[in-house]
Coordinates of C-alpha atoms in Angstrom, one line a residue:
M1 CA -21.8 24.3 -5.6
Q2 CA -19.8 27.2 -6.5
V3 CA -20.8 29.8 -9.0
N4 CA -18.7 32.2 -11.1
F5 CA -19.8 34.7 -13.3
I6 CA -17.8 34.6 -16.7
L7 CA -18.2 36.6 -20.0
V8 CA -19.7 35.0 -22.8
H9 CA -17.0 36.4 -25.6
K10 CA -13.5 35.4 -26.0
P11 CA -11.3 36.1 -23.8
W12 CA -12.9 34.8 -20.8
I13 CA -12.3 36.4 -17.4
L14 CA -12.8 35.2 -14.2
C15 CA -14.4 37.6 -11.8
K16 CA -15.3 37.3 -8.1
P17 CA -17.1 34.4 -6.9
T18 CA -20.8 34.5 -5.6
T19 CA -22.3 32.8 -2.9
S20 CA -24.1 29.3 -3.6
L21 CA -26.7 29.2 -5.9
Q22 CA -30.0 28.4 -4.3
K23 CA -32.6 29.3 -6.7
P24 CA -32.9 29.8 -10.5
L25 CA -31.0 33.0 -11.9
K26 CA -33.3 36.0 -12.8
S27 CA -32.5 38.9 -15.1
K28 CA -31.3 41.8 -13.1
P29 CA -28.1 44.1 -13.5
P30 CA -25.1 42.6 -12.2
P31 CA -23.8 43.4 -8.7
K32 CA -21.9 46.6 -8.3
Y33 CA -18.4 44.8 -7.9
L34 CA -19.3 42.9 -11.2
R35 CA -20.0 46.3 -13.0
R36 CA -16.1 47.3 -11.9
C37 CA -14.5 44.1 -13.6
L38 CA -17.0 43.4 -16.6
P39 CA -18.0 45.9 -19.6
R40 CA -21.4 46.0 -20.4
V41 CA -21.8 43.0 -22.5
S42 CA -23.9 39.8 -21.8
Y43 CA -22.8 37.3 -19.1
R44 CA -23.8 34.2 -17.7
M45 CA -23.2 31.9 -14.9
V46 CA -21.5 28.7 -14.9
T47 CA -21.0 26.0 -12.2
V48 CA -17.4 25.5 -11.2
Q49 CA -16.3 22.0 -9.8
P50 CA -13.9 22.2 -6.7
T51 CA -10.8 21.1 -7.4
P52 CA -9.7 17.7 -5.8
N53 CA -7.5 17.8 -2.8
K54 CA -4.5 15.9 -4.6
I55 CA -0.7 16.1 -3.2
P56 CA 1.6 17.7 -5.9
V57 CA 4.7 15.6 -6.5
A58 CA 6.4 15.4 -9.6
D59 CA 7.4 19.2 -10.2
Y60 CA 9.8 19.5 -7.3
L61 CA 11.2 16.0 -7.3
Q62 CA 14.7 16.0 -8.8
K63 CA 16.9 13.2 -9.3
S64 CA 20.3 15.0 -10.3
Q65 CA 23.4 13.8 -8.3
E66 CA 24.2 17.8 -7.3
T67 CA 20.5 18.2 -5.8
P68 CA 18.8 15.0 -4.7
T69 CA 15.6 15.1 -3.3
S70 CA 15.7 13.3 0.0
L71 CA 12.8 11.7 1.4
T72 CA 12.7 13.8 4.3
R73 CA 12.5 17.2 1.9
Y74 CA 9.7 15.1 0.0
L75 CA 7.6 14.7 3.3
L76 CA 8.2 18.2 4.4
E77 CA 6.8 19.5 1.0
V78 CA 3.9 17.2 1.0
A79 CA 3.0 18.5 4.2
R80 CA 3.5 22.1 3.3
Q81 CA 1.2 21.9 0.2
N82 CA -1.3 19.9 2.3
K83 CA -2.0 21.2 6.2
D84 CA -3.7 17.8 7.1
M85 CA -0.5 15.8 6.6
G86 CA 1.8 17.2 8.7
D87 CA 1.6 14.2 11.0
M88 CA 2.6 12.0 8.1
V89 CA 5.8 13.5 8.5
G90 CA 6.7 12.4 11.9
L91 CA 5.2 9.0 11.2
I92 CA 7.1 8.4 7.8
N93 CA 10.0 9.6 9.3
G94 CA 9.8 7.1 12.2
I95 CA 9.3 4.3 9.7
Q96 CA 12.4 5.4 7.4
F97 CA 14.6 5.3 10.6
A98 CA 13.3 2.0 11.6
C99 CA 14.2 0.7 8.0
K100 CA 17.6 2.2 8.1
K101 CA 18.3 0.4 11.6
I102 CA 16.9 -2.8 10.0
A103 CA 19.0 -2.9 6.9
S104 CA 22.4 -2.4 9.3
L105 CA 21.2 -5.2 11.1
V106 CA 20.6 -7.2 8.0
G107 CA 24.1 -6.4 6.6
K108 CA 26.0 -7.2 9.5
A109 CA 23.8 -10.5 10.4
G110 CA 26.6 -12.8 9.3
V111 CA 29.3 -11.2 11.6
T112 CA 27.3 -10.5 14.4
D113 CA 25.6 -13.8 15.1
L114 CA 22.1 -12.7 14.2
M115 CA 21.6 -15.5 11.8
G116 CA 19.2 -18.4 12.7
L117 CA 16.3 -19.3 14.8
Y118 CA 15.6 -16.9 17.8
Q119 CA 14.4 -19.8 20.2
Q120 CA 14.8 -23.7 19.1
G121 CA 11.0 -24.9 19.5
V122 CA 9.5 -21.4 19.9
F123 CA 6.7 -20.5 17.3
N124 CA 5.1 -17.0 16.5
V125 CA 1.3 -17.0 16.0
H126 CA 1.2 -18.6 12.6
G127 CA 2.9 -21.7 13.8
E128 CA 6.2 -20.4 12.0
E129 CA 9.7 -20.7 13.8
Q130 CA 10.9 -17.1 14.3
K131 CA 14.5 -16.0 13.5
K132 CA 16.6 -13.8 15.6
L133 CA 15.9 -10.7 13.0
D134 CA 12.1 -11.3 12.9
V135 CA 12.0 -10.7 16.7
L136 CA 14.7 -7.6 16.5
S137 CA 13.0 -5.9 13.2
N138 CA 9.8 -6.2 15.4
E139 CA 11.1 -4.6 17.7
V140 CA 12.7 -1.7 16.4
L141 CA 9.8 -1.0 14.1
K142 CA 7.3 -0.9 17.2
N143 CA 9.2 1.6 19.3
A144 CA 9.9 3.7 15.9
L145 CA 6.6 3.8 15.4
K146 CA 5.5 4.4 19.2
Y147 CA 7.8 7.6 19.6
S148 CA 6.5 9.0 16.5
G149 CA 3.9 10.1 18.9
K150 CA 1.2 9.6 16.2
M151 CA 0.2 6.1 16.5
A152 CA -3.1 5.0 18.2
V153 CA -3.0 1.1 17.3
I154 CA -0.1 -0.9 15.9
A155 CA -0.4 -4.5 14.6
S156 CA 2.3 -6.7 13.8
E157 CA 2.4 -10.2 11.8
E158 CA 4.8 -11.4 14.8
E159 CA 2.3 -10.2 17.6
D160 CA -1.0 -12.1 18.9
V161 CA -3.2 -9.4 19.0
P162 CA -2.8 -5.6 17.8
I163 CA -1.1 -3.3 20.1
M164 CA -2.6 0.1 21.7
I165 CA -0.6 3.1 22.6
E166 CA -0.5 4.7 26.0
E167 CA -1.9 8.0 26.3
S168 CA 1.5 10.0 26.6
Y169 CA 2.3 8.7 23.0
T170 CA -1.1 8.3 21.1
G171 CA -2.1 10.0 18.1
N172 CA -4.5 9.3 15.1
Y173 CA -3.0 6.4 12.9
V174 CA -3.0 3.1 12.8
V175 CA 0.0 1.1 11.1
V176 CA 0.1 -2.5 10.2
F177 CA 3.3 -4.2 9.1
D178 CA 5.4 -6.9 8.4
P179 CA 8.5 -6.4 9.9
L180 CA 10.9 -8.7 8.0
D181 CA 9.0 -10.7 5.2
G182 CA 11.1 -13.4 3.3
S183 CA 13.1 -14.1 6.6
S184 CA 13.6 -17.5 5.3
N185 CA 16.0 -16.4 2.7
L186 CA 18.2 -14.6 5.3
D187 CA 20.6 -17.5 5.8
A188 CA 21.0 -17.5 2.0
G189 CA 21.8 -13.7 1.6
L190 CA 18.7 -13.5 -0.2
P191 CA 16.5 -10.2 -0.5
T192 CA 14.0 -9.5 2.3
G193 CA 11.9 -6.6 3.0
T194 CA 9.4 -4.7 5.5
I195 CA 5.9 -4.1 4.4
F196 CA 3.6 -1.5 6.0
G197 CA 0.1 0.3 5.7
V198 CA -1.5 3.2 7.2
F199 CA -4.9 3.6 8.1
Q200 CA -6.7 6.9 9.7
Q201 CA -8.0 5.6 13.2
Q202 CA -11.8 5.3 13.1
F203 CA -12.6 6.1 16.3
S204 CA -10.7 7.2 19.3
C205 CA -9.1 4.8 22.1
L206 CA -7.0 5.0 25.0
V207 CA -4.8 2.6 26.9
H208 CA -2.8 2.9 30.1
D209 CA 0.4 0.8 31.0
Y210 CA -0.9 0.0 34.5
E211 CA -4.5 -1.6 33.1
E212 CA -4.3 -5.2 33.4
S213 CA -7.2 -6.1 31.3
I214 CA -8.9 -4.7 28.4
N215 CA -12.2 -3.9 28.6
S216 CA -15.0 -3.8 25.7
M217 CA -14.2 -0.4 24.4
E218 CA -10.6 -0.9 24.4
L219 CA -11.0 -4.3 22.6
A220 CA -13.6 -2.4 20.0
C221 CA -11.1 -0.1 19.2
L222 CA -8.8 -2.9 17.9
Q223 CA -11.2 -3.2 15.1
N224 CA -9.2 0.1 13.6
T225 CA -6.9 -2.2 12.2
L226 CA -9.7 -4.2 10.5
Q227 CA -10.4 -2.0 7.7
P228 CA -10.4 -2.7 4.0
G229 CA -7.3 -1.5 1.8
R230 CA -9.5 1.3 -0.1
R231 CA -9.3 3.1 3.1
L232 CA -5.2 3.0 3.3
I233 CA -4.0 6.5 3.1
A234 CA -0.4 5.5 2.9
A235 CA 1.9 2.3 2.5
G236 CA 5.3 1.2 1.2
Y237 CA 8.1 -1.3 1.4
C238 CA 11.4 -1.5 2.2
I239 CA 13.8 -4.0 0.2
Y240 CA 17.1 -4.9 1.7
S241 CA 19.3 -6.2 -1.1
S242 CA 22.2 -4.9 -3.2
S243 CA 21.0 -1.2 -2.1
T244 CA 18.1 -0.4 0.6
M245 CA 15.3 1.0 -1.1
L246 CA 12.1 2.5 0.2
V247 CA 9.0 2.2 -2.2
L248 CA 6.3 4.8 -1.0
S249 CA 2.9 6.0 -1.9
L250 CA 1.1 8.5 -0.1
G251 CA -1.8 8.2 -2.1
N252 CA -0.2 10.4 -5.1
G253 CA 1.6 7.7 -7.3
L254 CA 4.4 5.4 -6.4
H255 CA 8.2 6.6 -5.5
C256 CA 11.2 4.8 -4.8
F257 CA 14.0 6.2 -2.6
T258 CA 17.4 4.6 -2.3
L259 CA 19.6 4.9 1.0
D260 CA 22.7 6.9 0.4
T261 CA 24.9 5.1 3.1
E262 CA 27.1 8.1 2.4
V263 CA 24.9 10.3 4.0
G264 CA 22.9 8.4 5.8
E265 CA 19.5 9.5 3.8
F266 CA 16.9 7.9 1.2
V267 CA 17.0 9.7 -1.9
L268 CA 14.6 10.1 -4.8
T269 CA 15.7 7.6 -7.8
R270 CA 12.4 6.7 -9.1
A271 CA 9.3 8.9 -9.5
N272 CA 6.0 8.0 -10.4
I273 CA 6.5 4.6 -11.5
Q274 CA 4.2 2.9 -13.7
I275 CA 4.2 -0.8 -14.1
P276 CA 4.3 -2.0 -17.8
Q277 CA 0.8 -2.6 -19.3
R278 CA 2.0 -6.3 -19.9
G279 CA 5.4 -8.0 -19.0
N280 CA 6.9 -11.4 -20.0
I281 CA 7.7 -12.7 -16.7
Y282 CA 5.6 -14.9 -14.0
S283 CA 6.2 -15.2 -10.6
F284 CA 4.5 -18.3 -8.8
N285 CA 5.9 -21.0 -6.8
D286 CA 5.9 -23.9 -9.6
S287 CA 6.0 -26.6 -7.0
N288 CA 2.8 -25.9 -6.1
F289 CA 1.4 -26.4 -9.8
Y290 CA -0.4 -29.6 -9.1
Q291 CA -1.9 -28.3 -6.1
W292 CA -3.8 -25.7 -7.9
D293 CA -6.9 -25.9 -9.2
K294 CA -7.6 -26.0 -12.8
G295 CA -8.2 -22.3 -13.6
V296 CA -4.6 -21.3 -12.4
Q297 CA -3.0 -24.2 -14.4
D298 CA -4.2 -23.3 -17.6
Y299 CA -3.3 -19.9 -17.1
I300 CA 0.1 -20.7 -16.5
E301 CA 0.7 -23.6 -19.3
R302 CA -0.6 -20.9 -21.6
L303 CA 2.2 -18.6 -20.4
R304 CA 4.8 -21.5 -21.1
K305 CA 3.8 -22.2 -24.0
G306 CA 3.0 -18.8 -25.6
T307 CA -0.5 -19.7 -26.3
N308 CA -1.5 -16.6 -24.4
Q309 CA -3.0 -13.2 -25.7
S310 CA 0.5 -11.5 -26.5
R311 CA 1.5 -15.3 -28.0
S312 CA 4.7 -15.2 -26.2
R313 CA 6.1 -17.4 -23.8
Y314 CA 6.8 -15.8 -20.3
S315 CA 10.0 -16.5 -18.1
A316 CA 9.9 -18.0 -14.8
R317 CA 11.0 -16.0 -11.8
Y318 CA 10.5 -16.5 -8.1
V319 CA 12.6 -15.9 -4.9
G320 CA 9.9 -16.8 -2.4
S321 CA 10.1 -13.2 -0.7
L322 CA 7.0 -11.3 -1.4
V323 CA 8.9 -7.8 -1.5
A324 CA 11.4 -9.0 -3.8
D325 CA 9.2 -10.5 -6.3
V326 CA 6.4 -7.5 -6.1
H327 CA 9.5 -5.3 -6.6
R328 CA 10.7 -7.1 -9.9
T329 CA 7.0 -7.3 -11.4
I330 CA 6.2 -3.6 -10.6
L331 CA 9.6 -2.5 -12.4
Y332 CA 9.3 -4.9 -15.0
G333 CA 6.0 -5.8 -15.7
G334 CA 4.3 -9.4 -15.6
I335 CA 2.4 -11.0 -13.0
F336 CA 2.8 -12.2 -9.6
G337 CA 0.6 -14.7 -7.5
Y338 CA 0.2 -16.9 -4.8
P339 CA -2.9 -18.9 -5.3
A340 CA -5.1 -20.9 -3.0
D341 CA -4.1 -24.4 -3.4
K342 CA -5.1 -27.9 -1.7
K343 CA -3.1 -27.3 1.2
N344 CA -3.6 -23.7 1.7
T345 CA -7.3 -23.3 0.8
C346 CA -7.8 -19.7 1.7
G347 CA -4.4 -18.7 0.3
K348 CA -1.1 -18.4 2.5
L349 CA -0.4 -14.5 2.5
R350 CA -1.8 -12.3 5.2
L351 CA -4.8 -9.8 3.9
V352 CA -4.0 -6.9 6.3
Y353 CA -0.1 -7.3 6.6
E354 CA 0.6 -8.2 3.0
C355 CA -2.3 -8.3 0.4
A356 CA -3.7 -5.0 1.1
P357 CA -0.8 -2.7 1.3
M358 CA 0.9 -4.6 -1.9
A359 CA -2.3 -4.3 -3.7
Y360 CA -2.4 -0.6 -2.8
L361 CA 1.2 -0.1 -4.2
V362 CA 0.7 -2.0 -7.3
E363 CA -2.8 -0.1 -8.2
Q364 CA -0.9 3.6 -7.4
A365 CA 1.6 2.5 -10.1
G366 CA -1.1 1.5 -12.7
G367 CA -1.5 -2.5 -12.2
K368 CA -4.1 -4.4 -10.9
A369 CA -4.5 -6.8 -7.7
T370 CA -7.4 -9.5 -6.9
T371 CA -7.8 -13.0 -5.2
G372 CA -8.9 -14.3 -8.3
M373 CA -12.7 -13.5 -7.5
E374 CA -12.4 -10.0 -5.7
N375 CA -10.5 -7.0 -5.9
I376 CA -8.1 -7.2 -2.7
L377 CA -8.5 -3.7 -1.6
D378 CA -12.6 -4.3 -1.5
L379 CA -12.2 -6.9 1.1
T380 CA -12.7 -6.1 5.0
P381 CA -10.8 -8.4 7.1
K382 CA -12.4 -10.6 9.8
S383 CA -9.6 -11.3 11.6
I384 CA -6.1 -9.6 11.9
H385 CA -4.3 -12.6 10.7
E386 CA -6.8 -13.5 7.9
R387 CA -5.2 -15.1 4.7
Q388 CA -6.0 -15.0 1.2
P389 CA -5.0 -15.5 -2.3
L390 CA -2.9 -12.8 -4.2
I391 CA -2.7 -12.2 -8.0
L392 CA -1.2 -8.8 -8.9
G393 CA 0.9 -7.3 -11.5
S394 CA 0.5 -5.7 -15.1
P395 CA -3.3 -4.6 -15.9
E396 CA -3.4 -6.8 -18.8
D397 CA -1.9 -9.7 -17.6
V398 CA -3.9 -9.9 -14.3
E399 CA -7.3 -9.2 -16.7
E400 CA -5.9 -12.2 -19.1
F401 CA -5.4 -14.5 -15.8
L402 CA -9.0 -13.7 -14.7
Q403 CA -10.8 -14.2 -17.9
V404 CA -8.8 -17.6 -18.0
Y405 CA -9.5 -18.3 -14.3
G406 CA -13.1 -17.5 -14.6
M407 CA -13.7 -19.8 -17.7
S408 CA -12.1 -22.8 -15.7
R409 CA -12.0 -22.2 -12.0
V410 CA -13.4 -24.8 -9.9
D411 CA -15.7 -23.4 -7.2
R412 CA -14.8 -22.6 -3.7
E413 CA -16.7 -25.2 -2.3
T414 CA -15.4 -28.5 -4.0
M415 CA -12.1 -27.2 -2.3
Q416 CA -13.8 -28.1 0.9
V417 CA -13.0 -24.5 2.4
D418 CA -13.7 -24.1 6.1
N419 CA -14.3 -20.2 6.3
L420 CA -12.9 -20.4 9.8
S421 CA -9.4 -21.7 8.6
C422 CA -9.1 -18.5 7.0
L423 CA -9.3 -16.3 9.8

C-alpha cells in the first residue's frame, strides 16, 4: 500500500511519498522534508492505489495518409512504454511477415498451381483432406515463428502434436494457430484467413534436435499449450480478401492494420474497434437447423420472424470461413454461431486454435463469447484438438441468445455426448 501526504484544503499538493503504512498514524510533527513543501496547516494521509500497468494506445495512433502508423511503429511504441513486452515485437513481426507471404501465395494460387488437394487420399489429424496451401501456410508460419527466437512451443491445427523449439531458438512464448482457416473456399476465391493466439510459457523446457524420444518432462511441457483463453496475452487474425488485414490485440483493445502493397507494410486503418451493442445480422449455417437442439432453433426463429427483443427481422450472412464471418460480425454487429448439433455433439470448431483466440478478440472489442453454457475464455482445454460450440458477437445479441437457449435448452446428456469424442 502506498501512502502520500496531501493538504486538506484546496488546492491539494502531492508531496513526496512515504513508505508503506505499517501501523496506525500517530499525531506528531511532519518530517523535515514535508515542512519544506507544506505550510503550517492541517494534513492527513491518504491511500493511493497503484496504477494498473496498461499499454497506452490511442494518443499516438495516426490514420492520416501523410503519416500513417505502421504495425512496426505501433509495436515499437508499445515496447518503449512497456519494457516487459520487448520480445513481443519480434514475435508479432514474425507473424506479420508470415501473413504477407501467405497473402502472396493465396493471391497467386490460381496461376501457380496451388489450388486443389495436397495429395489425394492424405488426411490431417482431423480427418480432413489437406489443400496445397494448408501445408504451405503451415510451414511458412512455423518457420517465421521459430526463427523469431521468441518461441518455446508452437501448436498448429495441421499438426498432430505441439512442436517444441530447439534450444538455439528458444524463447518464452507459446503460439497456437490455424494457418489457413476457410481453405475449402480457396478454389472459389472466397475470403480465407490465419488465426493465432499467444500465451506466456508457464514453465521452462528445452528440446534438442538429436533426441529421438520425448521424455516425461518434455511431454509435460507440451501442457503449455493447454491454457484457458483468459491467459492469452495477445491474439489476432489475418484475413486474405479484397485487401489483406491484420486484426490484433495485445490486451489493449482491438486494432486493424491493412497491408499497403506499394510499400509492403501493414498500416493502421481502424483503431480501438468497438462492436455494436446489437446488430441485425445472424451468421449460422442454416443447413444445420434441424440438427440443432430446440434452444438454438427457437432463437433463430425469433430472428427470422422479428419476435426477438429488438422487434426487427435479422438478415442471414454466412461465408463458411470463421475469419470472414467473425470479422464482419465485429464490424457490423450481430451474432455468429457454430453450435453443437446431432452430428457434431461437442461442436465443430477447435477450442485452442479457433474459439479461444476469437473469443479473446471479440471481448477486446466489447463483445461476448460463449458455448451456450460457459464463457469460452474460462474453459481449460483437455486436448490440443478439443472441439467446442462457439457463439459470439454483440453483447445484447449474445445475452438474448443465452436467455432463449437457457429457457428451452436440451440437457447435454440427452444429446448422448461422449466426452472423449470432444478431445
